[in-house]
Amino acid sequence: MSEEDVVQYLQNTPGFFERNPALLEELTIPHPVHGGAISLLERQVSLLRKSTAEYRGEFERLVSIARENEAIMKKSRRLILKCLSGDSLDDFAGVVEEVMREDFAVNYMSMVLFTEQPLDTSVRMASWESAEPIIKEMLAQSGCYCGVLSVAESEFLFQSQSDSVMSSAIMPLVSFEGGQVVYHGVLALGSNRLNHFDKEKGSLFLDYLSDLLSALLLRLLP
């Protein structure tokens, strides 16, 4: 009888080892690490332990992500409620800076509003015409930008702190009018760590925050 015949027989007779359990204890296979012989049962137990450890590791990773997301949502809720309690652009900018620094541990932050007319605020202002040539490529993609800025972009957004900013997240503050995107400003977050804001990490939460802050800002603009 060939090995193929044995394999075929066992495949066609799934209850064979149930009727002959003692045989399982006599079968041996090479140990996957040191090469010595172990029983088939020992090998199965080893595989089960490995699978259990992998599942436990994946479960713990998912729990960690869920806790992190819950913490982010609680911080976002605080930000939204505090912004709603203010009635001026200065209140809005002050709350955003406070929450970003205290809750999200952001090293550097800059908010720039695009306007052609003076506003009653201490928030930095610039015309869209002057800002567009510098940041248009960064804003050309949909959603928020994460990564390293060019020298010109960093100097425009962070000014005197630009040399300390190693990575950034740029959130556009926009509205949609007649099917077109209208830029009312940007919120720039900076880190002194190179990979703190990374494109590979995704920007789903930042996009969500950008939409919320845009809506909150619009209620305060003339």
CSV table of C-alpha atoms in Angstrom, one decimal:
chain,number,residue,atom,x,y,z
A,1,MET,CA,0.0,0.0,0.0
A,2,SER,CA,1.4,3.4,-1.0
A,3,GLU,CA,1.3,6.7,1.0
A,4,GLU,CA,-1.3,7.9,-1.5
A,5,ASP,CA,-3.5,5.0,-0.6
A,6,VAL,CA,-3.2,5.7,3.1
A,7,VAL,CA,-3.9,9.4,2.6
A,8,GLN,CA,-6.9,8.5,0.4
A,9,TYR,CA,-8.2,6.0,3.0
A,10,LEU,CA,-8.0,8.5,5.9
A,11,GLN,CA,-9.7,11.2,3.8
A,12,ASN,CA,-12.5,8.8,3.0
A,13,THR,CA,-12.7,7.5,6.6
A,14,PRO,CA,-12.9,10.6,8.9
A,15,GLY,CA,-14.0,8.5,11.9
A,16,PHE,CA,-10.9,6.3,11.8
A,17,PHE,CA,-9.1,7.9,14.7
A,18,GLU,CA,-12.2,8.2,16.7
A,19,ARG,CA,-12.5,4.4,16.6
A,20,ASN,CA,-8.8,3.9,17.2
A,21,PRO,CA,-7.8,6.7,19.7
A,22,ALA,CA,-4.8,4.7,21.0
A,23,LEU,CA,-3.1,5.0,17.6
A,24,LEU,CA,-2.9,8.7,18.0
A,25,GLU,CA,-0.6,8.3,21.0
A,26,GLU,CA,1.7,6.0,19.0
A,27,LEU,CA,2.1,8.3,16.0
A,28,THR,CA,5.1,10.6,16.1
A,29,ILE,CA,6.2,13.6,13.9
A,30,PRO,CA,9.3,15.8,14.0
A,31,HIS,CA,9.3,18.7,16.5
A,32,PRO,CA,9.0,21.9,14.5
A,33,VAL,CA,11.9,23.6,16.5
A,34,HIS,CA,14.4,21.1,17.8
A,35,GLY,CA,13.6,18.2,15.4
A,36,GLY,CA,13.0,15.5,18.0
A,37,ALA,CA,10.0,13.2,17.8
A,38,ILE,CA,6.7,14.2,19.4
A,39,SER,CA,3.3,12.6,19.3
A,40,LEU,CA,0.6,13.8,17.0
A,41,LEU,CA,-1.5,14.9,20.0
A,42,GLU,CA,1.4,17.0,21.3
A,43,ARG,CA,1.7,18.6,17.9
A,44,GLN,CA,-2.0,19.4,17.8
A,45,VAL,CA,-1.8,20.9,21.3
A,46,SER,CA,1.1,23.0,20.3
A,47,LEU,CA,-0.8,24.3,17.2
A,48,LEU,CA,-3.8,25.1,19.3
A,49,ARG,CA,-1.7,27.0,21.8
A,50,LYS,CA,-0.1,29.0,19.0
A,51,SER,CA,-3.5,29.8,17.5
A,52,THR,CA,-4.9,30.8,20.9
A,53,ALA,CA,-2.0,33.1,21.5
A,54,GLU,CA,-2.4,34.7,18.0
A,55,TYR,CA,-6.1,35.2,18.6
A,56,ARG,CA,-5.5,36.7,22.0
A,57,GLY,CA,-2.9,39.1,20.6
A,58,GLU,CA,-5.4,40.2,17.8
A,59,PHE,CA,-8.2,40.6,20.4
A,60,GLU,CA,-6.0,42.7,22.6
A,61,ARG,CA,-5.0,44.9,19.7
A,62,LEU,CA,-8.6,45.5,18.7
A,63,VAL,CA,-9.5,46.3,22.3
A,64,SER,CA,-6.6,48.8,22.4
A,65,ILE,CA,-7.9,50.4,19.2
A,66,ALA,CA,-11.4,50.6,20.5
A,67,ARG,CA,-10.3,52.3,23.7
A,68,GLU,CA,-8.2,54.8,21.7
A,69,ASN,CA,-11.1,55.6,19.5
A,70,GLU,CA,-13.4,56.0,22.5
A,71,ALA,CA,-10.9,58.4,24.0
A,72,ILE,CA,-10.7,60.4,20.8
A,73,MET,CA,-14.5,60.7,20.6
A,74,LYS,CA,-14.7,61.9,24.1
A,75,LYS,CA,-12.1,64.6,23.4
A,76,SER,CA,-13.9,65.5,20.2
A,77,ARG,CA,-17.1,65.9,22.1
A,78,ARG,CA,-15.5,68.2,24.6
A,79,LEU,CA,-14.1,70.3,21.7
A,80,ILE,CA,-17.4,70.6,20.0
A,81,LEU,CA,-19.3,71.6,23.2
A,82,LYS,CA,-16.7,74.2,24.2
A,83,CYS,CA,-16.8,75.7,20.7
A,84,LEU,CA,-20.6,75.9,20.7
A,85,SER,CA,-20.4,77.8,24.0
A,86,GLY,CA,-18.4,80.6,22.4
A,87,ASP,CA,-19.8,83.4,20.3
A,88,SER,CA,-16.7,84.9,18.6
A,89,LEU,CA,-13.9,83.9,16.4
A,90,ASP,CA,-11.4,84.5,19.2
A,91,ASP,CA,-13.4,82.2,21.5
A,92,PHE,CA,-13.4,79.6,18.7
A,93,ALA,CA,-9.7,79.8,18.1
A,94,GLY,CA,-8.9,79.8,21.9
A,95,VAL,CA,-10.9,76.7,22.5
A,96,VAL,CA,-9.4,74.9,19.6
A,97,GLU,CA,-5.9,75.7,20.7
A,98,GLU,CA,-6.6,74.8,24.3
A,99,VAL,CA,-8.1,71.4,23.5
A,100,MET,CA,-5.5,70.6,20.9
A,101,ARG,CA,-2.7,71.3,23.3
A,102,GLU,CA,-4.2,69.8,26.5
A,103,ASP,CA,-6.2,66.8,25.1
A,104,PHE,CA,-4.4,65.9,21.9
A,105,ALA,CA,-0.9,66.9,23.0
A,106,VAL,CA,-0.2,68.9,19.8
A,107,ASN,CA,3.1,70.7,19.9
A,108,TYR,CA,2.4,73.5,17.5
A,109,MET,CA,-0.8,74.9,16.1
A,110,SER,CA,-1.7,77.6,13.7
A,111,MET,CA,-5.0,78.9,12.4
A,112,VAL,CA,-5.3,81.1,9.3
A,113,LEU,CA,-8.5,82.6,8.0
A,114,PHE,CA,-8.8,83.5,4.4
A,115,THR,CA,-10.6,86.8,3.9
A,116,GLU,CA,-10.5,90.0,1.9
A,117,GLN,CA,-12.2,92.0,4.5
A,118,PRO,CA,-11.0,92.8,8.1
A,119,LEU,CA,-12.7,90.8,10.8
A,120,ASP,CA,-13.1,91.5,14.5
A,121,THR,CA,-10.6,88.9,15.7
A,122,SER,CA,-7.0,88.4,16.7
A,123,VAL,CA,-6.9,85.2,14.6
A,124,ARG,CA,-4.3,85.5,11.8
A,125,MET,CA,-5.8,86.5,8.4
A,126,ALA,CA,-4.6,86.3,4.8
A,127,SER,CA,-6.2,86.6,1.4
A,128,TRP,CA,-6.8,83.4,-0.5
A,129,GLU,CA,-5.0,84.9,-3.4
A,130,SER,CA,-1.8,85.2,-1.4
A,131,ALA,CA,-2.2,81.8,0.3
A,132,GLU,CA,-3.2,79.7,-2.7
A,133,PRO,CA,0.1,79.7,-4.6
A,134,ILE,CA,1.9,78.4,-1.4
A,135,ILE,CA,-0.5,75.7,-0.2
A,136,LYS,CA,-2.6,74.8,-3.3
A,137,GLU,CA,-0.7,71.5,-3.9
A,138,MET,CA,-1.2,70.5,-0.3
A,139,LEU,CA,-4.9,71.2,-0.5
A,140,ALA,CA,-5.4,69.7,-3.9
A,141,GLN,CA,-6.0,66.3,-2.5
A,142,SER,CA,-9.4,65.5,-0.9
A,143,GLY,CA,-9.5,65.7,2.9
A,144,CYS,CA,-6.7,66.5,5.2
A,145,TYR,CA,-3.0,66.5,4.5
A,146,CYS,CA,-0.6,64.5,6.7
A,147,GLY,CA,3.1,64.5,6.3
A,148,VAL,CA,6.1,66.8,5.9
A,149,LEU,CA,5.6,70.3,4.5
A,150,SER,CA,7.8,72.1,2.1
A,151,VAL,CA,9.9,75.0,3.5
A,152,ALA,CA,7.5,77.6,2.0
A,153,GLU,CA,4.4,75.8,3.3
A,154,SER,CA,5.8,75.4,6.8
A,155,GLU,CA,7.0,79.1,7.0
A,156,PHE,CA,3.6,80.3,5.8
A,157,LEU,CA,1.6,78.2,8.3
A,158,PHE,CA,3.9,78.1,11.3
A,159,GLN,CA,6.0,81.2,10.8
A,160,SER,CA,8.7,81.5,13.5
A,161,GLN,CA,8.1,77.9,14.7
A,162,SER,CA,8.5,76.4,11.2
A,163,ASP,CA,12.0,75.1,11.9
A,164,SER,CA,10.8,73.0,14.8
A,165,VAL,CA,7.9,71.4,12.9
A,166,MET,CA,8.9,67.9,11.6
A,167,SER,CA,5.5,66.6,10.5
A,168,SER,CA,2.1,68.2,10.1
A,169,ALA,CA,-1.6,67.7,9.8
A,170,ILE,CA,-3.4,70.3,7.8
A,171,MET,CA,-7.2,70.6,8.1
A,172,PRO,CA,-9.0,72.8,5.6
A,173,LEU,CA,-11.9,74.8,6.9
A,174,VAL,CA,-14.3,74.9,4.0
A,175,SER,CA,-17.9,75.2,2.8
A,176,PHE,CA,-19.5,74.0,-0.4
A,177,GLU,CA,-21.3,76.6,-2.5
A,178,GLY,CA,-22.8,75.8,-5.8
A,179,GLY,CA,-21.0,72.5,-5.9
A,180,GLN,CA,-17.6,74.3,-5.4
A,181,VAL,CA,-15.3,74.1,-2.4
A,182,VAL,CA,-14.7,77.5,-0.8
A,183,TYR,CA,-11.7,77.7,1.5
A,184,HIS,CA,-12.3,79.9,4.6
A,185,GLY,CA,-9.1,78.9,6.4
A,186,VAL,CA,-6.8,76.1,7.6
A,187,LEU,CA,-6.0,74.6,10.9
A,188,ALA,CA,-2.4,73.4,10.9
A,189,LEU,CA,-1.1,71.0,13.6
A,190,GLY,CA,2.6,70.4,14.0
A,191,SER,CA,4.7,67.9,15.8
A,192,ASN,CA,8.4,67.8,16.6
A,193,ARG,CA,8.5,64.1,15.7
A,194,LEU,CA,9.0,63.2,12.1
A,195,ASN,CA,6.4,60.5,11.8
A,196,HIS,CA,3.8,61.7,14.2
A,197,PHE,CA,1.5,62.8,11.4
A,198,ASP,CA,2.0,60.2,8.7
A,199,LYS,CA,0.0,59.6,5.5
A,200,GLU,CA,0.3,55.8,6.1
A,201,LYS,CA,-1.7,56.1,9.3
A,202,GLY,CA,-4.7,57.6,7.5
A,203,SER,CA,-6.6,60.7,8.2
A,204,LEU,CA,-10.2,59.5,8.8
A,205,PHE,CA,-10.4,61.2,12.3
A,206,LEU,CA,-8.8,64.4,11.0
A,207,ASP,CA,-11.3,64.5,8.1
A,208,TYR,CA,-14.1,64.1,10.6
A,209,LEU,CA,-12.7,66.9,12.8
A,210,SER,CA,-12.2,69.1,9.8
A,211,ASP,CA,-15.9,68.8,8.8
A,212,LEU,CA,-17.0,69.6,12.4
A,213,LEU,CA,-14.7,72.6,12.8
A,214,SER,CA,-15.7,74.0,9.4
A,215,ALA,CA,-19.3,73.9,10.4
A,216,LEU,CA,-18.5,75.6,13.8
A,217,LEU,CA,-16.5,78.3,12.1
A,218,LEU,CA,-19.1,79.1,9.5
A,219,ARG,CA,-21.6,80.1,12.2
A,220,LEU,CA,-19.2,82.8,13.3
A,221,LEU,CA,-18.2,84.3,10.0
A,222,PRO,CA,-20.1,87.4,8.7
